[in-house]
CSV table of C-alpha atoms in Angstrom, one decimal:
chain,number,residue,atom,x,y,z
A,1,UNK,CA,51.4,144.1,215.9
A,2,UNK,CA,49.9,146.7,218.3
A,3,UNK,CA,46.1,146.6,218.3
A,4,UNK,CA,43.2,148.4,219.9
A,5,UNK,CA,39.8,146.7,220.0
A,6,UNK,CA,36.9,149.2,220.1
A,7,UNK,CA,33.3,148.4,220.6
A,8,UNK,CA,30.3,148.8,222.9
A,9,UNK,CA,30.2,146.8,226.2
A,10,UNK,CA,29.2,143.3,225.2
A,11,UNK,CA,30.4,143.6,221.6
A,12,UNK,CA,32.8,140.7,222.2
A,13,UNK,CA,36.1,142.5,222.7
A,14,UNK,CA,37.3,140.2,225.5
A,15,UNK,CA,36.5,137.0,223.6
A,16,UNK,CA,38.1,138.3,220.4
A,17,UNK,CA,41.1,139.6,222.2
A,18,UNK,CA,41.8,136.2,223.7
A,19,UNK,CA,41.5,134.5,220.2
A,20,UNK,CA,43.7,137.1,218.5
A,21,UNK,CA,46.3,136.9,221.3
A,22,UNK,CA,46.8,133.2,220.5
A,23,UNK,CA,46.6,133.8,216.7
A,24,UNK,CA,49.2,136.6,216.7
A,25,UNK,CA,51.3,135.5,219.7
A,26,UNK,CA,51.0,138.7,221.6
A,27,UNK,CA,49.4,139.4,225.1
A,28,UNK,CA,46.0,141.0,225.7
A,29,UNK,CA,45.9,143.9,228.1
A,30,UNK,CA,42.4,144.1,229.6
A,31,UNK,CA,42.0,147.0,232.0
A,32,UNK,CA,38.8,145.3,233.2
A,33,UNK,CA,40.6,142.3,234.5
A,34,UNK,CA,43.4,144.4,236.1
A,35,UNK,CA,40.8,146.6,237.8
A,36,UNK,CA,38.7,143.6,238.9
A,37,UNK,CA,41.8,142.0,240.5
A,38,UNK,CA,42.4,145.3,242.4
A,39,UNK,CA,38.8,145.3,243.5
A,40,UNK,CA,39.0,141.8,244.8
A,41,UNK,CA,42.2,142.6,246.7
A,42,UNK,CA,40.6,145.7,248.2
A,43,UNK,CA,43.4,148.0,247.1
A,44,UNK,CA,42.8,151.8,247.2
A,45,UNK,CA,42.7,152.0,243.4
A,46,UNK,CA,40.4,149.0,243.4
A,47,UNK,CA,38.0,150.5,245.9
A,48,UNK,CA,37.9,153.8,243.9
A,49,UNK,CA,37.3,151.9,240.6
A,50,UNK,CA,34.5,149.8,242.2
A,51,UNK,CA,32.5,152.9,243.0
A,52,UNK,CA,32.5,154.0,239.3
A,53,UNK,CA,32.1,150.5,237.8
A,54,UNK,CA,29.1,149.6,240.0
A,55,UNK,CA,27.3,152.7,238.7
A,56,UNK,CA,28.1,151.9,235.1
A,57,UNK,CA,30.5,154.9,234.8
A,58,UNK,CA,34.0,155.2,233.4
A,59,UNK,CA,37.0,154.8,235.8
A,60,UNK,CA,39.0,158.0,235.9
A,61,UNK,CA,41.6,158.5,233.2
A,62,UNK,CA,44.6,158.8,235.6
A,63,UNK,CA,43.9,155.3,237.0
A,64,UNK,CA,43.6,153.7,233.6
A,65,UNK,CA,46.6,155.4,232.0
A,66,UNK,CA,48.9,154.6,235.0
A,67,UNK,CA,48.0,150.9,234.7
A,68,UNK,CA,48.5,150.8,230.9
A,69,UNK,CA,51.9,152.6,231.0
A,70,UNK,CA,53.2,150.0,233.5
A,71,UNK,CA,51.8,147.1,231.5
A,72,UNK,CA,53.1,147.9,228.0
A,73,UNK,CA,56.6,148.3,229.4
A,74,UNK,CA,56.6,144.6,230.5
A,75,UNK,CA,58.9,142.2,228.6
A,76,UNK,CA,56.0,140.2,227.1
A,77,UNK,CA,54.8,143.3,225.2
A,78,UNK,CA,58.0,143.8,223.3
A,79,UNK,CA,56.6,142.2,220.1
A,80,UNK,CA,53.2,143.9,220.4
A,81,UNK,CA,50.0,143.8,222.4
A,82,UNK,CA,46.2,144.0,222.2
A,83,UNK,CA,44.4,146.7,224.2
A,84,UNK,CA,40.9,145.6,225.3
A,85,UNK,CA,38.7,148.2,227.0
A,86,UNK,CA,41.1,151.2,226.6
A,87,UNK,CA,41.2,153.9,225.4
A,88,UNK,CA,37.6,154.8,226.3
A,89,UNK,CA,37.8,158.6,225.7
A,90,UNK,CA,39.6,161.0,223.4
A,91,UNK,CA,41.6,162.2,226.5
A,92,UNK,CA,42.9,158.7,227.1
A,93,UNK,CA,43.8,158.3,223.4
A,94,UNK,CA,45.7,161.6,223.5
A,95,UNK,CA,47.5,160.5,226.7
A,96,UNK,CA,48.6,157.3,225.1
A,97,UNK,CA,49.9,159.2,222.1
A,98,UNK,CA,51.8,161.6,224.3
A,99,UNK,CA,53.3,158.6,226.1
A,100,UNK,CA,54.6,157.3,222.7
A,101,UNK,CA,52.3,154.3,222.7
A,102,UNK,CA,51.5,153.8,219.0
A,103,UNK,CA,49.3,151.4,217.2
A,104,UNK,CA,49.1,149.5,213.8
A,105,UNK,CA,45.4,149.1,213.7
A,106,UNK,CA,42.3,150.0,215.6
A,107,UNK,CA,39.5,147.5,215.1
A,108,UNK,CA,35.9,148.7,215.7
A,109,UNK,CA,33.4,145.9,216.4
A,110,UNK,CA,30.1,147.2,215.0
A,111,UNK,CA,27.0,145.8,216.7
A,112,UNK,CA,23.5,147.2,217.5
A,113,UNK,CA,22.4,148.1,221.0
A,114,UNK,CA,19.5,145.6,220.7
A,115,UNK,CA,21.9,142.7,220.1
A,116,UNK,CA,24.1,144.0,223.0
A,117,UNK,CA,21.2,143.9,225.4
A,118,UNK,CA,20.2,140.4,224.4
A,119,UNK,CA,23.8,139.2,224.5
A,120,UNK,CA,24.7,140.6,227.9
A,121,UNK,CA,21.9,138.9,229.6
A,122,UNK,CA,23.7,135.6,229.0
A,123,UNK,CA,27.2,136.7,229.9
A,124,UNK,CA,29.1,135.1,232.8
A,125,UNK,CA,32.6,135.7,234.2
A,126,UNK,CA,34.7,133.6,236.5
A,127,UNK,CA,34.9,135.2,240.0
A,128,UNK,CA,38.4,133.9,240.4
A,129,UNK,CA,40.4,134.4,237.1
A,130,UNK,CA,38.0,136.8,235.2
A,131,UNK,CA,37.6,134.5,232.2
A,132,UNK,CA,34.5,135.4,230.1
A,133,UNK,CA,31.8,133.1,228.9
A,134,UNK,CA,28.3,133.2,227.4
A,135,UNK,CA,25.5,130.7,228.1
A,136,UNK,CA,24.8,130.4,224.4
A,137,UNK,CA,27.7,131.7,222.3
A,138,UNK,CA,30.7,130.6,224.4
A,139,UNK,CA,29.4,128.2,227.1
A,140,UNK,CA,31.7,126.6,229.6
A,141,UNK,CA,32.2,122.8,229.4
A,142,UNK,CA,30.4,122.4,232.7
A,143,UNK,CA,27.5,124.8,233.5
A,144,UNK,CA,28.5,127.4,236.0
A,145,UNK,CA,32.1,126.3,236.2
A,146,UNK,CA,35.2,128.0,234.7
A,147,UNK,CA,37.1,125.8,232.2
A,148,UNK,CA,40.4,127.4,233.2
A,149,UNK,CA,40.5,127.4,237.0
A,150,UNK,CA,37.3,125.7,238.1
A,151,UNK,CA,36.0,128.9,239.7
A,152,UNK,CA,32.3,129.7,239.9
A,153,UNK,CA,30.8,131.7,237.0
A,154,UNK,CA,28.7,134.7,238.0
A,155,UNK,CA,26.7,137.5,236.4
A,156,UNK,CA,28.4,140.8,237.1
A,157,UNK,CA,26.4,143.7,238.4
A,158,UNK,CA,27.5,145.7,235.3
A,159,UNK,CA,25.8,143.0,233.0
A,160,UNK,CA,22.4,143.6,234.6
A,161,UNK,CA,19.9,145.3,232.1
A,162,UNK,CA,19.7,148.7,233.9
A,163,UNK,CA,23.5,148.9,234.1
A,164,UNK,CA,23.9,147.8,230.5
A,165,UNK,CA,21.7,150.5,229.3
A,166,UNK,CA,23.6,153.1,231.3
A,167,UNK,CA,26.9,151.7,230.0
A,168,UNK,CA,25.7,151.9,226.4
A,169,UNK,CA,24.7,155.6,226.9
A,170,UNK,CA,28.2,156.3,228.2
A,171,UNK,CA,29.8,154.4,225.3
A,172,UNK,CA,27.9,156.4,222.6
A,173,UNK,CA,28.7,159.7,224.4
A,174,UNK,CA,32.3,159.1,225.5
A,175,UNK,CA,33.9,156.3,223.5
A,176,UNK,CA,32.3,156.2,220.0
A,177,UNK,CA,34.0,159.5,219.1
A,178,UNK,CA,37.2,157.5,219.1
A,179,UNK,CA,36.2,156.0,215.8
A,180,UNK,CA,36.6,159.4,214.1
A,181,UNK,CA,39.7,160.1,216.1
A,182,UNK,CA,41.5,157.0,214.7
A,183,UNK,CA,39.9,157.3,211.3
A,184,UNK,CA,41.6,160.6,210.9
A,185,UNK,CA,44.9,158.8,211.6
A,186,UNK,CA,44.2,156.1,209.0
A,187,UNK,CA,44.1,153.4,211.6
A,188,UNK,CA,40.4,152.5,211.9
A,189,UNK,CA,39.3,149.1,210.7
A,190,UNK,CA,35.4,148.7,211.1
A,191,UNK,CA,34.3,145.0,211.4
A,192,UNK,CA,30.5,144.3,211.1
A,193,UNK,CA,29.1,141.8,213.6
A,194,UNK,CA,29.1,138.2,212.2
A,195,UNK,CA,26.9,135.2,213.1
A,196,UNK,CA,29.5,133.4,215.1
A,197,UNK,CA,32.5,134.1,217.2
A,198,UNK,CA,34.8,132.3,214.7
A,199,UNK,CA,33.5,134.3,211.8
A,200,UNK,CA,34.1,137.5,213.7
A,201,UNK,CA,37.7,136.4,214.4
A,202,UNK,CA,38.2,135.8,210.7
A,203,UNK,CA,36.7,139.2,209.7
A,204,UNK,CA,39.0,140.9,212.2
A,205,UNK,CA,42.1,139.1,210.8
A,206,UNK,CA,41.1,140.1,207.3
A,207,UNK,CA,40.6,143.7,208.4
A,208,UNK,CA,44.2,143.9,209.8
A,209,UNK,CA,45.7,142.1,206.7
A,210,UNK,CA,46.4,138.7,208.4
């Protein structure tokens, strides 16, 4: 089972990818986590990516594609994988196709910009392991502390209102056209936003026939 999760920033892709990974027994490939690790380590790719991410802009295609090519070749991806946060553009999707990376389903999480803005204001991430939380929807067991590693939970710069608005504009312009791209290939599975995380998970599983 090879899946792509599409959706605006804050649509819940990371949360759902983690749930689906356990349900389906395949790894999640989150470019955001890979890039944040590179930024924390201060690598050349990380420093380059930080410049774009801080401005709410997309990281250049060549950086993303290089990371993905290496990751899907790993042993733990032999039975499938879930891509979270990539492709973000038609060019990236075409590059993945050219590399022979094919998919069974492309799930599109449908949610309004208004709900996104409200949701992102409560989002927190672990500064050490990158795990995602929400103060209302997916709270940690102890306030401000990561359940997994005990790291401090922080509000990322790209979750601040001004940056979120810029990211949504980029999403509608650059990423949303992917829905038509994959619809033409018969792979698109739209999933309307549900009241709870669990209901969203069940809706996704139904959409992919599980």
